[in-house]
Amino acid sequence: MNKKISFTFDGKKYSGFEGDTLASALIRNGVFLVGRSFKYHRPRGMISAGSEEPNAIIQLESGEITEPNVRATEIKIYEGLNATSQNNWPSLNFDLGSVNDLFSRFFPSGFYYKTFMWPPKYWEKYEYLIRQAAGLGRSPTKDDPHQYEHFHYHCDILVVGGGISGLYAAKLLAKANLKVLIIEQHPELGGQCLNTDSFKTHEVLIKELEEQNNKDNFKIIKNSTVFAYMHSNYLLACQKINNAKIRQIIWKIRATKVVLATGSIERFLTFDNNDRPGIMLANSARKYQNHCSAKDIKKIVIFTNNDTAYQTAIDFFYKQEVEVQAVIDVRKNSNGDLAKKAEKLGIKIFFNHAVIDTKGRKKINSVIISELDESLDKAIGRSKKLSCDLLCVSGGWTPTVHLFSQSKGILFYRESDATFIPDKSFQNEISIGACNGTFELDEILKETYSKISGLLTEFGKKIDVKSRINSEKIFYDKLKHLWIVPSNKHFGRTKMFVDFQNDVTAKDIKLALREGYRSIEHIKRYTTTGMATDQGKIGNINALGIISDLSGVPIHKLGTTTFRLPYTPVTFGAMAGRHIKEFFDVERTTPMHQWHVDCGAKFEDVGQWKRAWYYPIENEGILQAVNREVKATREGIGILDASTLGKIDVKGRDASEFLNRVYTNAWSKLDIGKCRYGLMLGDDGMVIDDGVTSRLGENHYVMTTTTGNAASVMSKLEDWLQTEWPELKVYLTSVTEQFATISINGPYAPKLMNKLCPNHDFSKDNFPHMSFQNIGIDDVHCRVMRISFTGEMCYEINVPSSYGKALWEKCFDLGNEYNITPYGTEAMHVLRAEKGFIIVGQETDGSVTPIDLDMSWIVSKKKYDFIGKRALYRSDTIREDRKQLVGILTKDPNEILEEGSQLVEKITPVPMEMVGHVTSSYYSPNLGRSIALALVKEGIKKKGLKIYAPMPNKAIEVEITNPVFIDPSNERLSA
Amino acid sequence: MFLIKCPYCGERDQSEFNCGGEAHIVRPKNPPDLTDDQWADYLFMRKNIKGIQFERWNHSNGCRRWFNVTRNTATDEILKIYNMGEQPPIVTGIAPKTPSGETSIGSGNISTSYTKK
């Protein structure tokens, strides 16, 4: 006997055995009521034993590790497992929501659309209530402590499904020296064979394959569901390892060939009250019965339209404690081997009969059966009541073609057994066994042998003829499909469930048709059939059949709804894998990062970079800190970590010509050792980047880009070089991370430079503004540029990254006497705004030309062409009333405008006519007042005009000014 | 997530690449001579068809090289990969094949003209 395992369901302790699923363990304990239905809160029990389960979905565990909507049929029990039922209040046994069932006549399909239409303003209230009622389980509210992993796997052949066809295929492939992966969704290999007493071959196969596992490129993973089949044979599987530190693994598999052996799912029949606990799919009931003797099951009835359910009858017949009351078969007769055998055993069979109703509130206790008329449309004669505590139902079998359909294969509708089966492949795969519509065991073996033989030929291998196996042939008589089982009642009074999880009944579908819905996709969305977490694995085909019956359109003309991934729900944890928290995205830090951290800097994300935002001292807030940093920079020395700026090394014979083409200004005449500011446009004339480029040699430049655009500028430049100008000999290298950049600003900057490098002449004659020099600082080769983004004298030192922190610290040691102050990005913004310098992405938004920015001085008139030139005189870009960059000063100097504020010339009732918007707004401590930059229609012409920034409670009066607020003549640069 | 055979690196996952839109749109050599409409045509007008499309792709998370791809946008089938500056292949007689075969019903996953089985 297997190990005993105890678990809890709804607070009550039970025990099961190792190898049990939660569903089988509950059945072992006689628990059939496991949940309440979605809309009507009807009592529900498990109806299947696999991934198709619509009812037995539970909340697994509690607290931070809880997972909602877990199928009890798929979860293996472990010691201490704790599960609770869903969608009931106050308890599963007594659920107040079940009043909905009494009023079910008032909840037809489209109920919400029809009822909550009026008055429209009440929608917000309705929505809250509807949302409260919606959903089944509860999502966790805390961080999940488990780990989730993603594995990548490449193989020659992926076999999906470890049932008999998959096992046999694997055996035939195992010795071929190919890399083979087999994935089985259940904890054990074997599939349907696990229920079969007569056929033992699978046991041999399983033993052989388990021995081979993880040897010779051969691998088996169990407890894993392939849930997606994507392009180029890329498949995803989710492996569940519950109760372990690593809880789930997503396997990302790329296979040369895919063998789909996904089996089939048994169908339900649509009869009145077909949803009571204790009504199960026949084959699942048999599986449970063979695996665990259910408590309190004494009498069973079987209701079928095909031969396979007779196996259930036969299996139960041999159980001494169970009495098989009857098999109710809608067919006139059956010559199938199993039916004959059942008859011989003395099992009572009612041909041409149907179950037309069932009784029992929380567990079935009896069924009402009746004879059917010739055309199976009506129940005739006197109905009979049969008591039972288990009703096994079989409506035939549906091949599991989900993955095949996801792969974009085309299905074919086979009328004889009402199945959709694979027709034409789109990707490199084959389907074998039940998922290919081959149900009989011997035929499955034959099909698998011949298809795998063909597959091996494709790989240049030969099949081993000795490994051929056969089975005894069983004859199955034809199935009779009966989409709606007749009832004595008026159709409108029946509850024949088609989709159990979303509570969709046959009459809901009829209503949708009556209301004019014709397309299967529309009917699906209107009734929500097939839209629950089980995606209608059991019921979709019945819904199709019903629509076909009622509308008279044959099923193959209706088509199917789209089979979407995932096949079974996947948790967000598994999808995210390790990509959470600090691993969610790449974090880039500068060589001086630790220094900023140690100084208590606050950080700002700029693209992937962590940039120091401001450096508060003690209890300073952002405004105080920024004011102090800004003042210190204008009066002493401010030092900025500018390492994040993009740096592109441009080398080659045609480097100057290249820069001429991509920047708006001219580059050929720039002397070696000089720097120049450049504006880069798209070919639509809009500003995309700016920065300073220095000429290091005849054919050698270093270009600086904005922090956020470094990668996209590099890509765009490569694009032009490779695709448009292959004749240019230019090589681009990103050197952003090779250099740390220290920007030393302020009136005392040259003094600090002198201390850093005593032997060098930093006088303005020797080292003027906009020039570049190679300087050794402590024998480390540095590239120093005299450029300025603050309007102060400034030296930008580019030092190899590994020396960045040392040099940064040295600056502080030497600069102490000048009150050297680190400043962050916020102070940097204030400093540049005081000077009216733009920031690409703040003053520009992809719709701003250099002319709009009043920067026509940088746009060459002489060059025949450059990127963006032609677009600068398109009819749209030369419009007079374009928004232009201006400065904005509020009437009240202490009023700081909100960035993004709209500007108007006249205050009128809304809607007011907007003339522009504020792009940057700060408090300038150097001016002792607020300043702002804005884009205003014809703003350049309107300097001096008073306009308004309307706010919810007031209108702020402002004046349009020049955007340069400090030192317009640039005297400080050369003081 | 289809596979693309980079002419420089070999077959890689699509996630390593970026699509740069329609190929064979040459930047005019004489922009000042063009009318607004002609310039706008070069700037903005791009084909986005269901079927055979000539595209530029960049192995952006790899060798960073650009190349041309002839792709059926309906099926993601890649017909040809060729270098920048090369002429596009002549594609004739291939009706845009789609996974669904363009049936008018349902998801298109079902064949309407089936006779074989």
XYZ file of N, CA, C and O in Angstrom, chain A residues 713-823:
444
model
N 20.217 56.383 -31.258
C 21.024 57.176 -32.181
C 22.061 56.287 -32.851
O 22.241 56.301 -34.065
N 22.706 55.452 -32.050
C 23.708 54.517 -32.585
C 23.070 53.634 -33.661
O 23.640 53.437 -34.737
N 21.867 53.104 -33.380
C 21.199 52.237 -34.359
C 20.872 52.994 -35.626
O 21.038 52.486 -36.730
N 20.378 54.219 -35.453
C 19.975 55.005 -36.621
C 21.195 55.322 -37.489
O 21.140 55.215 -38.715
N 22.305 55.681 -36.834
C 23.523 56.000 -37.588
C 24.018 54.770 -38.340
O 24.409 54.849 -39.506
N 23.984 53.627 -37.665
C 24.378 52.368 -38.324
C 23.469 52.092 -39.507
O 23.911 51.624 -40.554
N 22.190 52.358 -39.326
C 21.207 52.137 -40.380
C 21.590 52.961 -41.623
O 21.698 52.428 -42.726
N 21.839 54.269 -41.420
C 22.218 55.111 -42.565
C 23.479 54.581 -43.227
O 23.546 54.461 -44.455
N 24.476 54.237 -42.404
C 25.762 53.797 -42.958
C 25.629 52.505 -43.752
O 26.171 52.378 -44.847
N 24.900 51.535 -43.163
C 24.843 50.225 -43.807
C 23.908 50.188 -44.997
O 24.151 49.469 -45.962
N 22.830 50.935 -44.924
C 21.807 50.753 -45.948
C 21.773 51.870 -46.979
O 21.440 51.637 -48.118
N 22.092 53.101 -46.569
C 21.937 54.214 -47.501
C 23.274 54.683 -48.062
O 23.364 55.087 -49.205
N 24.299 54.653 -47.216
C 25.604 55.184 -47.634
C 26.703 54.138 -47.478
O 27.705 54.381 -46.792
N 26.571 52.981 -48.107
C 27.618 51.962 -47.943
C 28.959 52.438 -48.504
O 30.001 51.879 -48.172
N 28.924 53.500 -49.337
C 30.179 53.986 -49.922
C 31.030 54.744 -48.899
O 32.227 54.934 -49.107
N 30.439 55.191 -47.806
C 31.212 55.935 -46.797
C 32.041 54.971 -45.966
O 31.530 53.970 -45.478
N 33.314 55.306 -45.790
C 34.159 54.490 -44.923
C 34.145 55.111 -43.525
O 34.907 56.038 -43.243
N 33.245 54.633 -42.721
C 33.111 55.155 -41.351
C 32.826 53.988 -40.422
O 32.049 53.096 -40.768
N 33.484 53.995 -39.268
C 33.243 52.936 -38.291
C 32.761 53.553 -37.007
O 33.347 54.514 -36.503
N 31.655 53.025 -36.489
C 31.077 53.550 -35.254
C 31.287 52.557 -34.122
O 31.083 51.361 -34.300
N 31.721 53.050 -32.982
C 31.880 52.189 -31.807
C 31.264 52.901 -30.611
O 31.573 54.072 -30.374
N 30.421 52.197 -29.889
C 29.880 52.792 -28.674
C 30.951 52.730 -27.580
O 31.489 51.667 -27.296
N 31.278 53.894 -26.998
C 32.277 53.897 -25.921
C 31.676 54.486 -24.634
O 32.402 54.910 -23.745
N 30.358 54.468 -24.577
C 29.667 55.036 -23.411
C 30.214 54.481 -22.108
O 30.484 55.223 -21.166
N 30.357 53.171 -22.054
C 30.739 52.554 -20.785
C 32.251 52.471 -20.600
O 32.723 52.084 -19.538
N 33.007 52.869 -21.639
C 34.467 52.809 -21.514
C 35.003 54.020 -20.754
O 36.099 53.991 -20.233
N 34.221 55.097 -20.751
C 34.671 56.322 -20.077
C 33.695 56.750 -18.991
O 32.481 56.663 -19.167
N 34.267 57.215 -17.862
C 33.460 57.912 -16.865
C 33.603 59.398 -17.179
O 34.683 59.850 -17.573
N 32.514 60.136 -17.041
C 32.558 61.556 -17.375
C 32.263 62.395 -16.141
O 31.240 62.198 -15.489
N 33.223 63.282 -15.817
C 33.062 64.154 -14.659
C 32.965 65.581 -15.178
O 33.853 66.054 -15.888
N 31.876 66.248 -14.856
C 31.661 67.601 -15.356
C 31.874 68.583 -14.210
O 31.149 68.541 -13.214
N 32.916 69.431 -14.361
C 33.267 70.370 -13.285
C 32.851 71.777 -13.720
O 33.357 72.300 -14.711
N 31.902 72.373 -13.011
C 31.287 73.625 -13.423
C 31.485 74.710 -12.375
O 31.466 74.422 -11.181
N 31.558 75.955 -12.821
C 31.539 77.072 -11.879
C 32.747 77.956 -12.023
O 33.733 77.590 -12.674
N 32.677 79.134 -11.405
C 33.765 80.114 -11.561
C 35.120 79.585 -11.088
O 36.158 80.043 -11.577
N 35.128 78.668 -10.151
C 36.415 78.168 -9.652
C 36.885 76.886 -10.343
O 37.863 76.279 -9.932
N 36.162 76.490 -11.400
C 36.522 75.252 -12.100
C 37.974 75.244 -12.592
O 38.676 74.238 -12.413
N 38.471 76.351 -13.199
C 39.864 76.308 -13.681
C 40.858 76.109 -12.533
O 41.887 75.446 -12.713
N 40.526 76.644 -11.363
C 41.428 76.482 -10.216
C 41.539 75.016 -9.817
O 42.618 74.508 -9.523
N 40.410 74.366 -9.816
C 40.434 72.938 -9.470
C 41.215 72.157 -10.538
O 41.986 71.253 -10.212
N 41.011 72.523 -11.794
C 41.742 71.844 -12.866
C 43.251 72.011 -12.668
O 44.017 71.071 -12.851
N 43.650 73.207 -12.292
C 45.070 73.462 -12.035
C 45.614 72.585 -10.923
O 46.750 72.115 -10.984
N 44.779 72.373 -9.902
C 45.240 71.527 -8.790
C 45.305 70.058 -9.203
O 46.166 69.311 -8.755
N 44.353 69.677 -10.067
C 44.338 68.286 -10.533
C 45.551 68.016 -11.424
O 46.101 66.921 -11.434
N 45.961 69.043 -12.153
C 46.976 68.842 -13.172
C 47.874 70.086 -13.206
O 47.736 70.938 -14.087
N 48.777 70.175 -12.227
C 49.521 71.418 -12.011
C 50.375 71.848 -13.205
O 50.623 73.030 -13.388
N 50.808 70.900 -14.053
C 51.717 71.272 -15.124
C 51.010 71.744 -16.387
O 51.653 72.055 -17.377
N 49.700 71.771 -16.358
C 48.970 72.106 -17.575
C 48.446 73.537 -17.528
O 48.090 74.037 -16.475
N 48.439 74.175 -18.692
C 47.989 75.564 -18.782
C 46.497 75.600 -19.109
O 46.076 75.243 -20.199
N 45.700 76.006 -18.122
C 44.249 76.039 -18.330
C 43.750 77.450 -18.637
O 42.571 77.730 -18.526
N 44.664 78.357 -19.008
C 44.240 79.714 -19.323
C 43.316 79.686 -20.529
O 43.357 78.759 -21.356
N 42.471 80.724 -20.644
C 41.483 80.685 -21.725
C 42.126 80.789 -23.101
O 41.529 80.401 -24.105
N 43.358 81.279 -23.159
C 44.022 81.336 -24.455
C 44.506 79.954 -24.879
O 44.409 79.569 -26.039
N 45.027 79.250 -23.915
C 45.544 77.923 -24.245
C 44.433 76.873 -24.337
O 44.541 75.910 -25.088
N 43.381 77.078 -23.565
C 42.326 76.064 -23.526
C 40.971 76.769 -23.570
O 40.264 76.845 -22.573
N 40.632 77.308 -24.762
C 39.408 78.109 -24.839
C 38.137 77.255 -24.803
O 38.200 76.029 -24.936
N 37.036 77.951 -24.643
C 35.724 77.311 -24.668
C 35.556 76.577 -26.008
O 36.024 77.036 -27.035
N 34.878 75.436 -25.966
C 34.627 74.591 -27.132
C 35.915 74.036 -27.729
O 36.113 74.034 -28.942
N 36.819 73.597 -26.847
C 38.000 72.909 -27.357
C 38.263 71.650 -26.535
O 37.655 71.437 -25.489
N 39.182 70.874 -27.044
C 39.416 69.537 -26.513
C 40.902 69.311 -26.328
O 41.705 69.752 -27.149
N 41.333 68.691 -25.232
C 42.743 68.359 -25.063
C 42.907 67.002 -24.391
O 42.088 66.603 -23.557
N 43.963 66.296 -24.789
C 44.342 65.066 -24.091
C 45.248 65.460 -22.935
O 46.259 66.112 -23.140
N 44.848 65.108 -21.729
C 45.623 65.512 -20.562
C 45.857 64.292 -19.668
O 44.932 63.486 -19.479
N 47.084 64.166 -19.159
C 47.345 63.096 -18.210
C 47.090 63.587 -16.793
O 47.644 64.606 -16.389
N 46.214 62.942 -16.078
C 46.017 63.283 -14.673
C 46.502 62.085 -13.869
O 45.970 60.977 -14.017
N 47.518 62.300 -13.057
C 48.168 61.201 -12.325
C 48.551 60.070 -13.274
O 48.305 58.890 -12.993
N 49.092 60.454 -14.430
C 49.525 59.492 -15.445
C 48.381 58.705 -16.082
O 48.621 57.717 -16.772
N 47.168 59.099 -15.816
C 46.051 58.445 -16.499
C 45.610 59.340 -17.645
O 45.359 60.532 -17.452
N 45.533 58.742 -18.821
C 45.183 59.526 -20.005
C 43.705 59.927 -19.958
O 42.822 59.078 -19.876
N 43.442 61.230 -19.989
C 42.057 61.728 -19.945
C 41.783 62.589 -21.162
O 42.672 63.260 -21.688
N 40.520 62.550 -21.597
C 40.081 63.459 -22.658
C 39.279 64.556 -21.981
O 38.245 64.285 -21.365
N 39.766 65.793 -22.076
C 39.079 66.883 -21.388
C 38.483 67.827 -22.425
O 39.151 68.227 -23.373
N 37.205 68.153 -22.244
C 36.530 69.076 -23.148
C 36.101 70.306 -22.382
O 35.601 70.191 -21.262
N 36.328 71.482 -22.985
C 35.772 72.690 -22.368
C 34.476 73.014 -23.084
O 34.445 73.629 -24.144
N 33.419 72.547 -22.478
C 32.090 72.800 -23.048
C 31.214 73.148 -21.866
O 31.677 73.098 -20.726
N 29.989 73.531 -22.090
C 29.181 73.916 -20.929
C 27.702 73.689 -21.160
O 27.146 74.091 -22.186
N 27.092 73.044 -20.196
C 25.642 72.831 -20.249
C 24.960 73.634 -19.137
O 23.793 73.474 -18.863
N 25.791 74.463 -18.451
C 25.234 75.240 -17.324
C 25.382 76.737 -17.553
O 24.794 77.523 -16.846
N 26.217 77.102 -18.542
C 26.510 78.511 -18.736
C 27.701 78.962 -17.911
O 28.182 80.067 -18.055
N 28.212 78.074 -17.047
C 29.413 78.378 -16.263
C 30.631 77.837 -17.014
O 30.498 77.010 -17.923
N 31.803 78.267 -16.578
C 33.003 77.642 -17.102
C 32.984 76.176 -16.707
O 32.692 75.852 -15.544
N 33.283 75.335 -17.637
C 33.100 73.903 -17.355
C 34.136 73.057 -18.073
O 34.485 73.321 -19.225
N 34.639 72.072 -17.373
C 35.545 71.083 -17.962
C 34.903 69.716 -17.813
O 34.494 69.339 -16.721
N 34.801 69.042 -18.923
C 34.267 67.678 -18.851
C 35.427 66.711 -19.015
O 36.049 66.654 -20.078
N 35.710 65.977 -17.939
C 36.841 65.047 -17.984
C 36.318 63.649 -18.295
O 35.481 63.121 -17.569
N 36.800 63.081 -19.382
C 36.485 61.684 -19.695
C 37.688 60.836 -19.319
O 38.757 60.966 -19.908
N 37.500 59.978 -18.331
C 38.589 59.173 -17.808
C 38.194 57.713 -17.965
O 37.008 57.390 -17.864
N 39.131 56.824 -18.271
C 38.753 55.404 -18.373
C 37.955 54.967 -17.140
O 38.315 55.316 -16.015
N 36.864 54.230 -17.384
C 35.885 53.928 -16.330
C 36.495 53.471 -15.017
O 36.051 53.871 -13.949
N 37.516 52.636 -15.106
C 38.043 52.050 -13.876
C 38.679 53.113 -12.968
O 38.855 52.884 -11.768
N 39.028 54.286 -13.520
C 39.588 55.352 -12.689
C 38.530 56.378 -12.278
O 38.842 57.344 -11.595
N 37.292 56.174 -12.740
C 36.246 57.177 -12.537
C 36.040 57.554 -11.084
O 36.061 58.734 -10.717
N 35.903 56.536 -10.243
C 35.586 56.821 -8.843
C 36.771 57.488 -8.146
O 36.595 58.433 -7.374
N 37.986 57.039 -8.480
C 39.183 57.603 -7.843
C 39.327 59.081 -8.184
O 39.578 59.923 -7.307
N 39.131 59.414 -9.460
C 39.277 60.808 -9.872
C 38.169 61.672 -9.261
O 38.406 62.800 -8.824
N 36.968 61.114 -9.244
C 35.812 61.810 -8.642
C 36.129 62.166 -7.182
O 35.918 63.294 -6.739
N 36.663 61.200 -6.460
C 36.980 61.438 -5.045
C 38.115 62.443 -4.904
O 38.109 63.293 -4.010
N 39.074 62.362 -5.818
C 40.195 63.293 -5.780
C 39.701 64.737 -5.975
O 40.188 65.671 -5.331
N 38.718 64.909 -6.863
C 38.143 66.239 -7.083
C 37.599 66.811 -5.779
O 37.736 68.005 -5.506
N 36.984 65.942 -4.986
C 36.428 66.423 -3.719
C 37.530 66.798 -2.733
O 37.434 67.802 -2.024
N 38.594 65.975 -2.709
C 39.708 66.284 -1.805
C 40.297 67.654 -2.137
O 40.549 68.473 -1.259
N 40.495 67.899 -3.457
C 41.167 69.124 -3.875
C 40.218 70.318 -3.937
O 40.638 71.466 -3.848
N 38.925 70.027 -4.089
C 37.976 71.131 -4.324
C 37.295 71.633 -3.071
O 36.446 72.530 -3.133
N 37.668 71.066 -1.956
C 37.018 71.406 -0.694
C 36.980 72.921 -0.441
O 35.957 73.481 -0.060
N 38.100 73.586 -0.707
C 38.198 75.014 -0.388
C 37.288 75.867 -1.283
O 37.020 77.019 -0.984
N 36.824 75.305 -2.427
C 35.915 76.071 -3.304
C 34.465 75.661 -3.085
O 33.607 75.918 -3.918
N 34.220 74.996 -1.962
C 32.870 74.515 -1.650
C 32.357 73.626 -2.787
O 31.267 73.832 -3.327
N 33.186 72.665 -3.202
C 32.754 71.762 -4.292
C 31.501 71.010 -3.851
O 31.425 70.467 -2.760
N 30.486 71.027 -4.708
C 29.179 70.478 -4.350
C 28.698 69.547 -5.462
O 28.648 69.954 -6.629
N 28.383 68.308 -5.127
C 27.828 67.438 -6.161
C 26.401 67.881 -6.480
O 25.661 68.245 -5.577
N 26.075 67.895 -7.748
C 24.678 68.195 -8.090
C 24.101 67.095 -8.964
O 24.813 66.420 -9.693
